[in-house]
Tab-separated table of C-alpha atoms in Angstrom:
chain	number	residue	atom	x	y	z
N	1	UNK	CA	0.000	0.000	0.000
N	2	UNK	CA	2.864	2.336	1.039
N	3	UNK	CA	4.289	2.519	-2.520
N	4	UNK	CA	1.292	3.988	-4.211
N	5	UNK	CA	0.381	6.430	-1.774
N	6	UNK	CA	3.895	7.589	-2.293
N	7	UNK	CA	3.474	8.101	-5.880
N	8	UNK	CA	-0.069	10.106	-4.913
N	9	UNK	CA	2.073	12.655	-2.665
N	10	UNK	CA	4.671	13.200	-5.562
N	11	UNK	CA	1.951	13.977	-8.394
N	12	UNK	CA	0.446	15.932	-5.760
N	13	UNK	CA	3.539	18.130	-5.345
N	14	UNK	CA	4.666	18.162	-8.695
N	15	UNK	CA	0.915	19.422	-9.978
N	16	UNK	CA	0.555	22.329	-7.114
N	17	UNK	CA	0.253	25.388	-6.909
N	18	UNK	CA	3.389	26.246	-5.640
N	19	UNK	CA	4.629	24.199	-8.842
N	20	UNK	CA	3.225	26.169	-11.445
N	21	UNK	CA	4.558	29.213	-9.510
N	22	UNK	CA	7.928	27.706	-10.115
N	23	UNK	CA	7.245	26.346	-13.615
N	24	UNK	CA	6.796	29.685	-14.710
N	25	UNK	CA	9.865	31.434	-13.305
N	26	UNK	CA	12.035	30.938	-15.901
N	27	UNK	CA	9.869	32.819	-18.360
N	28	UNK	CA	9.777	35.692	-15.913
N	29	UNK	CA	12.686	37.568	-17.389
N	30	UNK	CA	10.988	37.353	-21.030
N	31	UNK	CA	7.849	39.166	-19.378
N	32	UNK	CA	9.605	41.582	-16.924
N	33	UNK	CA	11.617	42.755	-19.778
N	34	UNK	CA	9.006	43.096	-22.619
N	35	UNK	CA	6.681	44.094	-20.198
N	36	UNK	CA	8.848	46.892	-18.910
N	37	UNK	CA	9.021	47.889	-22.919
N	38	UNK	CA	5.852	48.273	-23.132
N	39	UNK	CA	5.464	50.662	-20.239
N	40	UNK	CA	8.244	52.821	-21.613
N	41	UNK	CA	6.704	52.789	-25.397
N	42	UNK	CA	2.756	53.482	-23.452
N	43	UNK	CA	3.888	56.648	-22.234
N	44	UNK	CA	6.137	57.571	-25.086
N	45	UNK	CA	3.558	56.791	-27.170
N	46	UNK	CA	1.201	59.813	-24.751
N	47	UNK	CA	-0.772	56.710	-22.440
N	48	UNK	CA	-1.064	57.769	-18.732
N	49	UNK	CA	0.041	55.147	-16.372
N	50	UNK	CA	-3.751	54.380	-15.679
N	51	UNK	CA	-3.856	53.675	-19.284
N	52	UNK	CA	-0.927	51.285	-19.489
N	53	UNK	CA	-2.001	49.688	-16.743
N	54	UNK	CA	-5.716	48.965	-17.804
N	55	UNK	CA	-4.136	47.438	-21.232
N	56	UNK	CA	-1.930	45.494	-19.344
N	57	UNK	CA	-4.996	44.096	-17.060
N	58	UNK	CA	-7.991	43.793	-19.642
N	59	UNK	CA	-6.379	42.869	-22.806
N	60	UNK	CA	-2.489	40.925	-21.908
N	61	UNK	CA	-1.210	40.110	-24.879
N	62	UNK	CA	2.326	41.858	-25.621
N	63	UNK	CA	1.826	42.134	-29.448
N	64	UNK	CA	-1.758	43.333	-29.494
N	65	UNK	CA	-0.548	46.202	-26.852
N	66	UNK	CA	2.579	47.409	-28.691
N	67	UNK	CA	0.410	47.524	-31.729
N	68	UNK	CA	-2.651	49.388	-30.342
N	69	UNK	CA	0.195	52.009	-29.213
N	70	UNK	CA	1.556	52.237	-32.592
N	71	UNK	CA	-1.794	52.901	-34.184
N	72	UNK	CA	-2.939	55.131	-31.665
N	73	UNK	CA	-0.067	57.392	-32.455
N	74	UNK	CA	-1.496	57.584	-35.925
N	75	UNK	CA	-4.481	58.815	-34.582
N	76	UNK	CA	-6.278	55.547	-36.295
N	77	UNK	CA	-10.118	54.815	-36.037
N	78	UNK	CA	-10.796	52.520	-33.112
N	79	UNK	CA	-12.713	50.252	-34.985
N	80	UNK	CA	-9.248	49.258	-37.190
N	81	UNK	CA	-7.608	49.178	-33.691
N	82	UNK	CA	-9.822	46.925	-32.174
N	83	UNK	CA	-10.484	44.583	-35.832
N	84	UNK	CA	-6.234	44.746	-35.601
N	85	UNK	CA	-6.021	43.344	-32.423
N	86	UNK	CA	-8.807	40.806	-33.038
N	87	UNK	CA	-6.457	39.337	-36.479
N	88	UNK	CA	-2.981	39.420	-33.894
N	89	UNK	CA	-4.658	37.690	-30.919
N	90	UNK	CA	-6.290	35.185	-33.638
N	91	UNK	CA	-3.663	32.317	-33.215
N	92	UNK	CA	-4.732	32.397	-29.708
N	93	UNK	CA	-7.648	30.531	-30.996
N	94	UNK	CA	-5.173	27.561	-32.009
N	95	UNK	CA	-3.026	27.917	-28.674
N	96	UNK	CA	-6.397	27.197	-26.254
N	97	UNK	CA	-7.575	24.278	-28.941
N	98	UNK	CA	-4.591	22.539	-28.418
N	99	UNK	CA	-4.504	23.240	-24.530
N	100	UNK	CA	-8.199	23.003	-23.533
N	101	UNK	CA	-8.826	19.058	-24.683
N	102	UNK	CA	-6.289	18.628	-21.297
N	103	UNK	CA	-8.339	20.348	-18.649
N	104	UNK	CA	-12.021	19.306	-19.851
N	105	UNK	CA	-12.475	17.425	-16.788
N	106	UNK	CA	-12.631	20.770	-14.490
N	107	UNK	CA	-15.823	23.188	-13.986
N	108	UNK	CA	-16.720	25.818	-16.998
N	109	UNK	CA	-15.825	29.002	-14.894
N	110	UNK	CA	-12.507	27.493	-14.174
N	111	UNK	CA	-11.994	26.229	-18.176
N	112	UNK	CA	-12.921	30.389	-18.943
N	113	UNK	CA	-10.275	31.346	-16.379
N	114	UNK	CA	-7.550	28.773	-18.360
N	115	UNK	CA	-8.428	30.775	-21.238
N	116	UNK	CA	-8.476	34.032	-20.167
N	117	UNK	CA	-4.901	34.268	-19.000
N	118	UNK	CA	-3.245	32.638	-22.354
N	119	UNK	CA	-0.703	33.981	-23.442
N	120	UNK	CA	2.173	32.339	-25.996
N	121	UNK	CA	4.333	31.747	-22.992
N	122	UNK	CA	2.487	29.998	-20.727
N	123	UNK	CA	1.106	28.078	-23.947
N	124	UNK	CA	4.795	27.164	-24.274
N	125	UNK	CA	5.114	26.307	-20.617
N	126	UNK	CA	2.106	24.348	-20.071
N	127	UNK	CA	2.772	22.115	-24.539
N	128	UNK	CA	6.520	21.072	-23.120
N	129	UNK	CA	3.950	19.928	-19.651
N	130	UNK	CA	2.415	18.098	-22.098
N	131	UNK	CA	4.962	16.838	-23.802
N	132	UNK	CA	6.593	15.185	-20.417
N	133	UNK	CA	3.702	14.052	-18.542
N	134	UNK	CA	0.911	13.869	-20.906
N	135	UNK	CA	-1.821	15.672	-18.661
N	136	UNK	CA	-2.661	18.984	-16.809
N	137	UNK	CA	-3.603	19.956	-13.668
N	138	UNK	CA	-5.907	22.750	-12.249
N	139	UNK	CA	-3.698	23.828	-9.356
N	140	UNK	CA	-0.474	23.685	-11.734
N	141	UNK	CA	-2.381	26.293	-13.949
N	142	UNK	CA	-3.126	28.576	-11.983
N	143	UNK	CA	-0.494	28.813	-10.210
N	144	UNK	CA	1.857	29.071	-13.801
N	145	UNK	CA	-1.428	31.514	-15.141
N	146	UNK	CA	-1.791	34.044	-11.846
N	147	UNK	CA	2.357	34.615	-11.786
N	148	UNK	CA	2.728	35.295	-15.029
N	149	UNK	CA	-0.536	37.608	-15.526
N	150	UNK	CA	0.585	39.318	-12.317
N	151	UNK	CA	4.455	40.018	-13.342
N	152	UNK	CA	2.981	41.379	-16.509
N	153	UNK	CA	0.695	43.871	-14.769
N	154	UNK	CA	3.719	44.935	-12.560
N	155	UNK	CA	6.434	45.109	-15.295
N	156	UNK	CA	4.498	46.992	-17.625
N	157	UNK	CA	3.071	49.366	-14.764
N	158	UNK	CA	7.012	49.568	-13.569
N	159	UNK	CA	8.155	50.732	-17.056
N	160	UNK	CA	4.888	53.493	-17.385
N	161	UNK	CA	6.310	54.773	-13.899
N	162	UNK	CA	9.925	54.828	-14.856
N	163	UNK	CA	9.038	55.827	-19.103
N	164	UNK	CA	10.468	59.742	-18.086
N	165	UNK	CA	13.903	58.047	-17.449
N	166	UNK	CA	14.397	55.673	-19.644
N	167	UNK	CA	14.882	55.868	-23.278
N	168	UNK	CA	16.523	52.342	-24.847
N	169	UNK	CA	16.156	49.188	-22.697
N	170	UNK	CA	17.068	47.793	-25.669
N	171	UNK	CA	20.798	47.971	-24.817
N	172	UNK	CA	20.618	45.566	-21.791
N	173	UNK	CA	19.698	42.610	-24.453
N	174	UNK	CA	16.823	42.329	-22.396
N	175	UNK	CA	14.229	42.088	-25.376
N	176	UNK	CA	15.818	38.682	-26.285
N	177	UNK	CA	14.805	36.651	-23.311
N	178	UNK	CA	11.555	36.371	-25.214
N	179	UNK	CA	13.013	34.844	-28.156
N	180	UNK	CA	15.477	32.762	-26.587
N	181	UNK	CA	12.729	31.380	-24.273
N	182	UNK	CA	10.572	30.121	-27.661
N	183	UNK	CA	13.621	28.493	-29.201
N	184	UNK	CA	14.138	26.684	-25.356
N	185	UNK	CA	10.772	25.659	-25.394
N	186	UNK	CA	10.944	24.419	-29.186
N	187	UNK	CA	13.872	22.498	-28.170
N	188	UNK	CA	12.326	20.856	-25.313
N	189	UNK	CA	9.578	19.993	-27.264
N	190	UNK	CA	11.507	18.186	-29.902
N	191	UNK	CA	13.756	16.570	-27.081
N	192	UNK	CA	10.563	15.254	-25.689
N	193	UNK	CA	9.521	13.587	-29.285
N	194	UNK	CA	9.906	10.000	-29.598
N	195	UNK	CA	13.140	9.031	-31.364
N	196	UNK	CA	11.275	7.922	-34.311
N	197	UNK	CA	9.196	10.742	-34.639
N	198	UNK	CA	11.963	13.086	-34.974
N	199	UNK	CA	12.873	13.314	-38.530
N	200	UNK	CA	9.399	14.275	-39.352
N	201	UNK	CA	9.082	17.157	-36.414
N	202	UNK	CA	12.524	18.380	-37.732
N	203	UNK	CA	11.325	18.194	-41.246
N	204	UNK	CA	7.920	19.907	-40.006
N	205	UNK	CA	10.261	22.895	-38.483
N	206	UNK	CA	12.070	23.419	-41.923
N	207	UNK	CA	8.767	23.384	-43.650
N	208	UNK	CA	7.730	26.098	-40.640
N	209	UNK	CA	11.113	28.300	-41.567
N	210	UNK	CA	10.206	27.761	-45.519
N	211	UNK	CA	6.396	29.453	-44.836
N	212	UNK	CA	7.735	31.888	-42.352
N	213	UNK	CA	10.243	33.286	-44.639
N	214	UNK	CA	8.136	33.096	-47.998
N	215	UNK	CA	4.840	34.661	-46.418
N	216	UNK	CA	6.415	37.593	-44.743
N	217	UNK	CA	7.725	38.942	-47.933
N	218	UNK	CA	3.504	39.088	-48.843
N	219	UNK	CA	1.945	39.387	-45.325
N	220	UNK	CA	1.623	41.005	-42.167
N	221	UNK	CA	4.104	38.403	-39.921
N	222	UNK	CA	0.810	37.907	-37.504
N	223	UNK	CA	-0.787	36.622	-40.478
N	224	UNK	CA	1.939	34.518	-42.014
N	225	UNK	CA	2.225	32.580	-38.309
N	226	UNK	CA	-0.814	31.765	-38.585
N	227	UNK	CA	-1.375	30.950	-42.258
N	228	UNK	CA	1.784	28.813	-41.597
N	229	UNK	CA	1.166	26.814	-38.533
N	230	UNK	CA	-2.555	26.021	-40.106
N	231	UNK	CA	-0.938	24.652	-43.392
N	232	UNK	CA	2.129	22.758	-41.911
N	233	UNK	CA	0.448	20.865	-38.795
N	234	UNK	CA	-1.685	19.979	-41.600
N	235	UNK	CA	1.459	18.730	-43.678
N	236	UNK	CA	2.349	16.949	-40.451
N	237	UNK	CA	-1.207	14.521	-40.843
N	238	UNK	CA	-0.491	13.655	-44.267
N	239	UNK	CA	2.943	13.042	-43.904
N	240	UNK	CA	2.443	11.065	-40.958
N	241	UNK	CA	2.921	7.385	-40.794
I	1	UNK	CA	-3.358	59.410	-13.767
I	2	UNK	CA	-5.983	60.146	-16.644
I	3	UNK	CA	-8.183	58.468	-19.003
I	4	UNK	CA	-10.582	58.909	-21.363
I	5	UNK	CA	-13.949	57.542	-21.984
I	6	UNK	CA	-12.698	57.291	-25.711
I	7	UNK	CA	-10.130	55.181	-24.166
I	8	UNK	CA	-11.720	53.234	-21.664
I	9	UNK	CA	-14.274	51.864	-24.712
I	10	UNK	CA	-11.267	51.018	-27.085
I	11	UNK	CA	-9.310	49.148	-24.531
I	12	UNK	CA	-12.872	46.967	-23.490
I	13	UNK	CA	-13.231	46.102	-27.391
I	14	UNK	CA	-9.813	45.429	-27.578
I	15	UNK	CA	-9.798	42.963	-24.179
I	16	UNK	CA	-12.872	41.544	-25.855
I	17	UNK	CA	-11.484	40.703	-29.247
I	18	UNK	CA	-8.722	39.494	-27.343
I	19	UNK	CA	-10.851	37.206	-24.870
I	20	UNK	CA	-13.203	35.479	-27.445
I	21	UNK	CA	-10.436	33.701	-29.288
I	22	UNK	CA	-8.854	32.341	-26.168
I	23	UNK	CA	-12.231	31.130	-23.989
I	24	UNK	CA	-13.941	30.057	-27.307
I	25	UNK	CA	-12.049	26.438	-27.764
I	26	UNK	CA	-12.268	25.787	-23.733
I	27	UNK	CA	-15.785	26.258	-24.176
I	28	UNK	CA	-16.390	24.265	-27.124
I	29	UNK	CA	-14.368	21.652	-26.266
I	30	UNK	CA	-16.340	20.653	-23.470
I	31	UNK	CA	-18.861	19.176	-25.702
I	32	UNK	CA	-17.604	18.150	-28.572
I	33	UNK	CA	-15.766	14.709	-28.834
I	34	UNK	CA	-12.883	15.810	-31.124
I	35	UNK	CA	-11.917	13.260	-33.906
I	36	UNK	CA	-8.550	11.658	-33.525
I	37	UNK	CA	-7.417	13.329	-36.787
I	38	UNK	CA	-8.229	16.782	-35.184
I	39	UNK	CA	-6.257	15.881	-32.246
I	40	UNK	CA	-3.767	14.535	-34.364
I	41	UNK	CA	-3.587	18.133	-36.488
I	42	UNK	CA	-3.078	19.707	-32.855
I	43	UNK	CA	-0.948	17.466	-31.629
I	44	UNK	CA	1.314	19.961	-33.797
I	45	UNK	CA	0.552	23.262	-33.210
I	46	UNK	CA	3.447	23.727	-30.449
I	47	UNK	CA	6.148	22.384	-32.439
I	48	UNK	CA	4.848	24.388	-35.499
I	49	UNK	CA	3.721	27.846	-33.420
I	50	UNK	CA	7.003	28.221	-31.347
I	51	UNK	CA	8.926	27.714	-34.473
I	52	UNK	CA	6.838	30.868	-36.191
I	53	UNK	CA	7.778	32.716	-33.445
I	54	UNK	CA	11.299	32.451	-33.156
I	55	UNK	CA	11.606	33.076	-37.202
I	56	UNK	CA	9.550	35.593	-37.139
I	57	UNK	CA	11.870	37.935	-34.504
I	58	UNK	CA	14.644	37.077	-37.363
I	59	UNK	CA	13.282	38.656	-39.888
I	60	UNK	CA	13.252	42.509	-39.606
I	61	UNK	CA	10.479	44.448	-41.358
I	62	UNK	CA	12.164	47.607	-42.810
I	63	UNK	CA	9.453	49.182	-44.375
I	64	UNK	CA	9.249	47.643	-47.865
I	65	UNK	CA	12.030	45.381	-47.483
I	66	UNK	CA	12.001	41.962	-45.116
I	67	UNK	CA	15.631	40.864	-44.252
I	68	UNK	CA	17.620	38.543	-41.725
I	69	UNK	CA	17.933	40.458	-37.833
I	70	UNK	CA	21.678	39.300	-37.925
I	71	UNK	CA	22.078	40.123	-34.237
I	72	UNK	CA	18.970	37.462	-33.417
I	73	UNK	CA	20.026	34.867	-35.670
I	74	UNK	CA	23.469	35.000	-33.942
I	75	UNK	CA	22.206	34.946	-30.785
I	76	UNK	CA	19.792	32.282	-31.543
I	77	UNK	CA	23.123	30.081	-32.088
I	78	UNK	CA	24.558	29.506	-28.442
I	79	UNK	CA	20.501	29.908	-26.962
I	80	UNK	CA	19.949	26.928	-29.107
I	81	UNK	CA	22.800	24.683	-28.121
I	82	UNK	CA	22.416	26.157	-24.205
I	83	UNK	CA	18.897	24.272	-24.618
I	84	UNK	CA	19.549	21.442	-26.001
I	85	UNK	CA	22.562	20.897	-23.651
I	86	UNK	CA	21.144	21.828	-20.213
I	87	UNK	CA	17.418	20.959	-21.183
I	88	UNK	CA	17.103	24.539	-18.633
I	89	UNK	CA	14.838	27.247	-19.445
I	90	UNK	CA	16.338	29.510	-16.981
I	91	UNK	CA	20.056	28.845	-18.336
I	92	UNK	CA	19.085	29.670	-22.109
I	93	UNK	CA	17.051	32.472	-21.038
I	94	UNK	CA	20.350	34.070	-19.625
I	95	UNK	CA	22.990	33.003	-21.744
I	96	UNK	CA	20.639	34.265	-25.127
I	97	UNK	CA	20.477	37.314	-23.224
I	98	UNK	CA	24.143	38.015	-22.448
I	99	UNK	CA	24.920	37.064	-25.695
I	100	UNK	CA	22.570	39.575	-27.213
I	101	UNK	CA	23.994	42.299	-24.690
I	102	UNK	CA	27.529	41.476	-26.089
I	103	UNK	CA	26.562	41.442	-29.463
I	104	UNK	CA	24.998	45.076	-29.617
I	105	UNK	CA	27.834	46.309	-27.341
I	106	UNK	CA	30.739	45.011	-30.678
I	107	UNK	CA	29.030	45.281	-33.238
């Protein structure tokens, strides 16, 4: 009896709270630093620091906000503001289809609260999750969901306060944790592919560069992610033995 | 510490746009038995959507032309082999970082 109750404590610890917390530190220094950007580029960009802050709390998504920013300096309609941020935060839409079928078990409130606080980094977080153990829990979720929506709030907020001072975080290499983060997480989640699955996830990334690359030159590069991702998980059925 | 109501409508139909798109599948999913073809399809949307992201910070937008962010694709280099080597998030995180720091300080 003693051996699985054992095993019951360890899930239990590895799927808390506290866990998620954890989980989600290492992505910290992608939001802190982008999210500090953003604060600076709000108020440069004539936001008050009520204003950067509401963004940051109703709408957290990095993208859509630098965007809205950019448009509002050109004094654009908000009804091609708000139709712009719907096309950006569109391959959300994929990010929750692939995450929801994994928490289906827990109460609709709590499934709207998964969605809510989405975001391509805790996506990334909870697919490598995935990846390793196959399932999610609630308590693991929130606890990887709250952090992250709450550093957000506070790094953004922090770089409205401090926007008077500083002009180019830029130099600090800061705006790179993002990117190195996705390529960790990419890498994770082809380390975590069965050996002889590989070649056809590596061949799957090429195809991903090919798309990337050919569609920017014609497209926005919101739209060419997702035009690409659609098409190539879609070369990844076919091609699948 | 001001805002207008101009404002305070465009950021609601922004954080609305922004909301449907991410609840929608949770709540759909619910009911709906997905086929195993479907599940299949998403099966590789991480693989596929991480990869669009990290391409798409190494291409650099210049107005009408698209070209190669050289200081990214550099950096993207020892991030890469950080990752695979250490398997750590954190470690790849900091060592992309640095790198990027050194790079704009040279170059």
């Amino acid at each position: 009896m003693s051996l699985p109750l054992l095993e019951q404590t360890r899930t239990a610890n590895e799927d808390s709270f506290v866990q998620g917390v954890k989980d989600c530190v290492p992505t910290l220094l992608g939001y802190m630093s982008i999210g500090f950007a953003f604060g600076i580029v709000g108020i440069s960009s004539d936001l008050s620091i009520l204003e950067v802050a509401l963004l940051s709390i109703l709408v957290y998504a990095g993208s859509a906000q630098f965007i809205i920013c950019a448009l509002l300096v050109t004094s654009t309609p908000a009804s091609a503001i708000i139709f712009t941020t719907f096309i950006v935060n569109l391959r959300h839409f994929l990010l929750s289809l692939t995450v929801a079928p994994y928490l289906t078990r827990y109460s609709l409130p709590q499934n709207i609260g998964f969605g809510a606080l989405l975001t391509d980094e805790t996506f990334g977080v909870a697919a490598s999750r995935i990846a390793g153990q196959g399932e999610l829990h609630n308590r693991w979720m929130n606890g990887l969901n709250i952090t992250a929506y709450l550093c957000w709030i506070a790094a953004c907020t922090l770089g409205a306060v401090s926007g008077q001072w500083i002009s180019n975080p830029e130099a600090l290499g800061l705006d790179f944790a993002l990117v190195a983060m996705f390529a960790a997480l990419l890498v994770l989640q082809l380390q975590s592919t069965p050996k002889n699955k590989l070649t056809h996830r590596l061949s799957l990334v090429l195809y991903m560069i090919i798309s990337m690359i050919v569609l920017s030159f014609l497209l926005p590069s919101h739209i060419a992610v997702l035009i690409s991702t659609i098409v190539v998980a879609t070369i990844g059925v076919v091609t699948d033995r | 510490m001001t805002i207008s109501m101009n404002m305070i409508w465009l950021i609601l139909g922004c954080m609305i746009v922004t909301l449907l798109p991410r609840i929608i599948p949770f709540i759909f999913v619910r009911s709906v038995q997905m086929p195993e073809v479907v599940l299949k399809w998403l099966s590789y949307i991480p693989v596929c959507i991480l990869t669009a992201l990290v391409t798409e910070s190494m291409l650099q937008d210049t107005g009408s032309l698209l070209r190669f962010n050289w200081h990214v694709v550099i950096a993207l280099i020892p991030s890469v082999i950080t990752a695979i080597w250490t398997k750590s998030l954190s470690l790849t995180v900091i060592i992309g970082v640095v790198c990027m720091a050194l790079l704009r300080f040279i170059m």
